[in-house]
Amino acid sequence: MTTTAAPTARTRVAELAAARITPWQDGYLQDRSTAVAALARLRRGAGRSAADLPDLWTLVDTTPLHHKTDSAPLLGEQQLTRAEDALHAALTLWALHQQSRSTRMHRPHTVQRPTGLGAAVRRLMPPDAIDEPVRKRLIRAGTAADLGALSQRLRDLIVLLRRADIPLDYGLLAGQLYTWQWPGGADTVRREWGRSFHAGAQPATHDADAGAASTASDDSDKDPS
């Protein structure tokens, strides 16, 4: 008999972020007033702590994480706190990214079209060159001392991505922000961003050999099961 492993806390955070963003994104692109208003509220939290903005608690809804299911156990206190902070950061950064854009700025990652943070930043650069100021922004984000500093530095990168209409997988990012907060987590996430950066250098239409290389180099940028 085959059993399915319970989803990790990181996976649950990533899936919840995507589930919250998707209907807002659809509504915003259809100019629904409720979605437009929600994004305006969320944008105020970009780069700021969840504790600073209690007005956003109803929007950054973590209800599913507070309940046990057949496949998902209850999260502990530290897990919940870090999950809440990761969701707040991801959702508010997405709202900033989506502002005034007519296409989807949250786009799920695939091997064929990588949308992890590293790959997105790589797309800001020419195909055959490294833009040092942009690269240093990614490195600076990677050396942030805590989630608050990281969120502020990511905000600067998101502004650049928005100007260039480059999407990002915010479910994946939310899971990474959750992982970042644990001992050793920052090293794990930096490694994922680095691999994603190199995967993003692959052209959009590549041959079979290049596609195989992209698959191998990008595996760590996926949310682990």
Short mmCIF file of C-alpha atoms in Angstrom, two decimals:
data_model
loop_
_atom_site.label_atom_id
_atom_site.label_comp_id
_atom_site.label_asym_id
_atom_site.label_seq_id
_atom_site.Cartn_x
_atom_site.Cartn_y
_atom_site.Cartn_z
CA MET A 1 0.00 0.00 0.00
CA THR A 2 1.39 3.38 -1.01
CA THR A 3 1.11 6.26 1.43
CA THR A 4 1.55 9.94 0.67
CA ALA A 5 3.91 11.89 2.89
CA ALA A 6 2.36 14.76 4.79
CA PRO A 7 3.19 18.13 3.25
CA THR A 8 5.98 20.01 4.95
CA ALA A 9 5.27 23.35 6.61
CA ARG A 10 7.19 25.01 3.78
CA THR A 11 4.98 23.34 1.20
CA ARG A 12 1.85 24.44 3.05
CA VAL A 13 3.09 28.04 3.20
CA ALA A 14 3.92 28.02 -0.51
CA GLU A 15 0.55 26.55 -1.49
CA LEU A 16 -1.36 28.96 0.74
CA ALA A 17 0.46 31.98 -0.72
CA ALA A 18 -0.42 30.88 -4.25
CA ALA A 19 -4.02 30.18 -3.23
CA ARG A 20 -4.42 33.65 -1.72
CA ILE A 21 -2.75 35.50 -4.60
CA THR A 22 -4.47 33.77 -7.53
CA PRO A 23 -8.02 35.13 -7.02
CA TRP A 24 -6.71 38.61 -6.19
CA GLN A 25 -4.61 38.58 -9.32
CA ASP A 26 -7.55 37.45 -11.44
CA GLY A 27 -9.75 40.13 -9.91
CA TYR A 28 -7.17 42.85 -10.32
CA LEU A 29 -6.66 42.05 -13.99
CA GLN A 30 -10.44 42.19 -14.45
CA ASP A 31 -10.53 45.54 -12.61
CA ARG A 32 -12.75 44.31 -9.80
CA SER A 33 -12.98 46.98 -7.13
CA THR A 34 -12.52 44.57 -4.21
CA ALA A 35 -9.30 43.18 -5.64
CA VAL A 36 -7.96 46.63 -6.54
CA ALA A 37 -8.66 47.78 -2.98
CA ALA A 38 -7.04 44.68 -1.47
CA LEU A 39 -3.87 45.25 -3.47
CA ALA A 40 -3.73 48.88 -2.41
CA ARG A 41 -3.87 47.79 1.24
CA LEU A 42 -1.34 45.02 0.80
CA ARG A 43 1.17 47.27 -0.96
CA ARG A 44 1.53 49.35 2.18
CA GLY A 45 3.05 46.35 3.88
CA ALA A 46 5.79 45.67 1.34
CA GLY A 47 9.12 45.63 3.15
CA ARG A 48 7.46 46.11 6.55
CA SER A 49 6.88 43.75 9.46
CA ALA A 50 3.56 41.93 9.80
CA ALA A 51 3.35 43.16 13.40
CA ASP A 52 3.40 46.79 12.21
CA LEU A 53 0.20 46.50 10.19
CA PRO A 54 -2.66 44.75 12.02
CA ASP A 55 -4.98 46.16 9.36
CA LEU A 56 -3.63 43.49 6.99
CA TRP A 57 -4.34 40.52 9.23
CA THR A 58 -7.69 39.90 7.56
CA LEU A 59 -6.03 39.86 4.13
CA VAL A 60 -3.02 37.76 5.07
CA ASP A 61 -5.33 34.96 6.19
CA THR A 62 -3.46 32.00 7.68
CA THR A 63 -6.56 30.15 8.89
CA PRO A 64 -5.71 26.84 7.11
CA LEU A 65 -2.41 26.64 8.99
CA HIS A 66 -4.23 26.63 12.34
CA HIS A 67 -6.17 23.46 11.62
CA LYS A 68 -5.15 19.83 11.52
CA THR A 69 -6.19 17.69 8.55
CA ASP A 70 -5.77 14.02 7.71
CA SER A 71 -2.66 14.87 5.73
CA ALA A 72 -1.30 17.87 7.63
CA PRO A 73 -0.55 17.99 11.36
CA LEU A 74 -0.89 21.09 13.48
CA LEU A 75 2.01 23.52 13.27
CA GLY A 76 3.93 24.48 16.37
CA GLU A 77 4.14 28.03 17.69
CA GLN A 78 7.47 28.80 16.01
CA GLN A 79 6.27 27.31 12.74
CA LEU A 80 3.11 29.42 12.81
CA THR A 81 4.96 32.65 13.57
CA ARG A 82 7.46 32.09 10.78
CA ALA A 83 4.73 31.01 8.38
CA GLU A 84 2.71 34.15 9.12
CA ASP A 85 5.74 36.39 8.58
CA ALA A 86 6.67 34.62 5.33
CA LEU A 87 3.13 34.92 3.97
CA HIS A 88 2.94 38.60 4.90
CA ALA A 89 6.22 39.32 3.12
CA ALA A 90 5.33 37.35 -0.02
CA LEU A 91 1.79 38.68 -0.40
CA THR A 92 2.74 42.32 0.14
CA LEU A 93 5.69 42.10 -2.25
CA TRP A 94 3.44 40.55 -4.88
CA ALA A 95 0.93 43.40 -4.47
CA LEU A 96 3.74 45.88 -5.12
CA HIS A 97 4.89 43.84 -8.13
CA GLN A 98 1.39 43.64 -9.63
CA GLN A 99 0.67 47.36 -9.29
CA SER A 100 -0.24 48.92 -12.66
CA ARG A 101 0.72 45.75 -14.54
CA SER A 102 -1.70 44.24 -17.06
CA THR A 103 -0.13 40.76 -17.00
CA ARG A 104 0.30 38.21 -14.22
CA MET A 105 3.25 39.02 -12.01
CA HIS A 106 2.73 35.85 -10.01
CA ARG A 107 3.49 32.96 -12.31
CA PRO A 108 4.21 29.42 -11.13
CA HIS A 109 7.72 28.14 -11.76
CA THR A 110 8.35 25.50 -14.41
CA VAL A 111 11.61 24.07 -15.72
CA GLN A 112 10.77 25.41 -19.18
CA ARG A 113 9.99 28.87 -17.81
CA PRO A 114 11.78 29.36 -14.48
CA THR A 115 10.31 32.10 -12.32
CA GLY A 116 12.30 31.66 -9.13
CA LEU A 117 13.92 34.81 -7.75
CA GLY A 118 17.36 34.08 -9.19
CA ALA A 119 15.95 33.38 -12.65
CA ALA A 120 13.81 36.52 -12.55
CA VAL A 121 16.80 38.68 -11.61
CA ARG A 122 18.87 37.06 -14.37
CA ARG A 123 16.23 38.13 -16.88
CA LEU A 124 16.91 41.75 -15.93
CA MET A 125 20.32 41.31 -17.56
CA PRO A 126 21.43 40.94 -21.18
CA PRO A 127 21.54 37.26 -22.29
CA ASP A 128 25.30 37.31 -22.76
CA ALA A 129 26.41 39.60 -19.93
CA ILE A 130 26.16 40.12 -16.19
CA ASP A 131 24.81 43.43 -14.93
CA GLU A 132 26.96 43.94 -11.83
CA PRO A 133 24.70 46.48 -10.05
CA VAL A 134 21.71 44.13 -10.41
CA ARG A 135 23.76 41.10 -9.35
CA LYS A 136 24.93 42.98 -6.28
CA ARG A 137 21.32 43.72 -5.33
CA LEU A 138 20.60 39.99 -5.32
CA ILE A 139 23.74 39.31 -3.29
CA ARG A 140 22.80 42.07 -0.85
CA ALA A 141 19.39 40.46 -0.37
CA GLY A 142 21.11 37.15 0.24
CA THR A 143 23.22 38.61 3.04
CA ALA A 144 20.29 40.11 4.97
CA ALA A 145 20.54 39.48 8.70
CA ASP A 146 16.85 38.76 9.24
CA LEU A 147 13.51 38.59 7.45
CA GLY A 148 12.81 42.28 8.00
CA ALA A 149 16.00 43.36 6.26
CA LEU A 150 15.48 40.73 3.58
CA SER A 151 11.98 42.01 2.82
CA GLN A 152 13.26 45.56 2.42
CA ARG A 153 16.02 44.47 0.05
CA LEU A 154 13.64 42.27 -1.93
CA ARG A 155 11.37 45.28 -2.30
CA ASP A 156 14.08 47.04 -4.29
CA LEU A 157 14.44 44.04 -6.60
CA ILE A 158 10.67 43.74 -7.03
CA VAL A 159 10.48 47.35 -8.23
CA LEU A 160 13.01 46.50 -10.95
CA LEU A 161 11.10 43.35 -11.94
CA ARG A 162 7.85 45.29 -12.13
CA ARG A 163 9.35 47.90 -14.44
CA ALA A 164 10.56 45.12 -16.74
CA ASP A 165 7.30 43.10 -16.56
CA ILE A 166 9.20 40.05 -15.29
CA PRO A 167 7.02 37.65 -13.23
CA LEU A 168 7.94 35.72 -10.11
CA ASP A 169 6.61 32.60 -8.42
CA TYR A 170 5.35 34.00 -5.13
CA GLY A 171 4.34 30.61 -3.80
CA LEU A 172 7.92 29.47 -4.21
CA LEU A 173 9.18 32.72 -2.68
CA ALA A 174 6.86 32.37 0.33
CA GLY A 175 8.22 28.89 1.01
CA GLN A 176 11.77 30.19 0.74
CA LEU A 177 11.04 33.03 3.13
CA TYR A 178 9.69 30.49 5.59
CA THR A 179 12.82 28.37 5.27
CA TRP A 180 15.06 31.45 5.58
CA GLN A 181 13.96 31.99 9.19
CA TRP A 182 15.21 28.64 10.48
CA PRO A 183 18.81 27.86 11.52
CA GLY A 184 20.75 27.11 8.35
CA GLY A 185 17.77 28.13 6.24
CA ALA A 186 19.40 31.20 4.75
CA ASP A 187 22.18 29.04 3.32
CA THR A 188 19.62 26.72 1.75
CA VAL A 189 17.71 29.57 0.14
CA ARG A 190 20.84 31.33 -1.11
CA ARG A 191 21.87 28.10 -2.81
CA GLU A 192 18.43 27.83 -4.44
CA TRP A 193 18.61 31.42 -5.67
CA GLY A 194 22.07 30.82 -7.11
CA ARG A 195 20.96 27.75 -9.03
CA SER A 196 17.85 29.56 -10.20
CA PHE A 197 20.01 32.45 -11.39
CA HIS A 198 22.00 30.14 -13.64
CA ALA A 199 18.85 28.39 -14.87
CA GLY A 200 17.41 31.76 -15.81
CA ALA A 201 20.33 32.37 -18.16
CA GLN A 202 18.95 29.71 -20.49
CA PRO A 203 17.10 31.17 -23.51
CA ALA A 204 13.32 30.74 -23.58
CA THR A 205 13.56 28.38 -26.55
CA HIS A 206 16.45 25.99 -26.13
CA ASP A 207 17.39 22.63 -27.54
CA ALA A 208 17.00 19.29 -25.80
CA ASP A 209 20.52 19.30 -24.38
CA ALA A 210 20.10 22.77 -22.88
CA GLY A 211 16.72 21.76 -21.49
CA ALA A 212 18.27 18.77 -19.73
CA ALA A 213 20.94 21.01 -18.20
CA SER A 214 18.27 23.45 -17.02
CA THR A 215 16.33 20.61 -15.37
CA ALA A 216 19.40 19.43 -13.49
CA SER A 217 20.45 22.89 -12.31
CA ASP A 218 16.99 24.06 -11.25
CA ASP A 219 15.80 21.18 -9.07
CA SER A 220 16.65 22.93 -5.80
CA ASP A 221 14.52 25.98 -6.66
CA LYS A 222 11.38 23.86 -6.35
CA ASP A 223 9.52 23.64 -3.08
CA PRO A 224 10.48 20.31 -1.47
CA SER A 225 7.70 17.82 -0.76
#
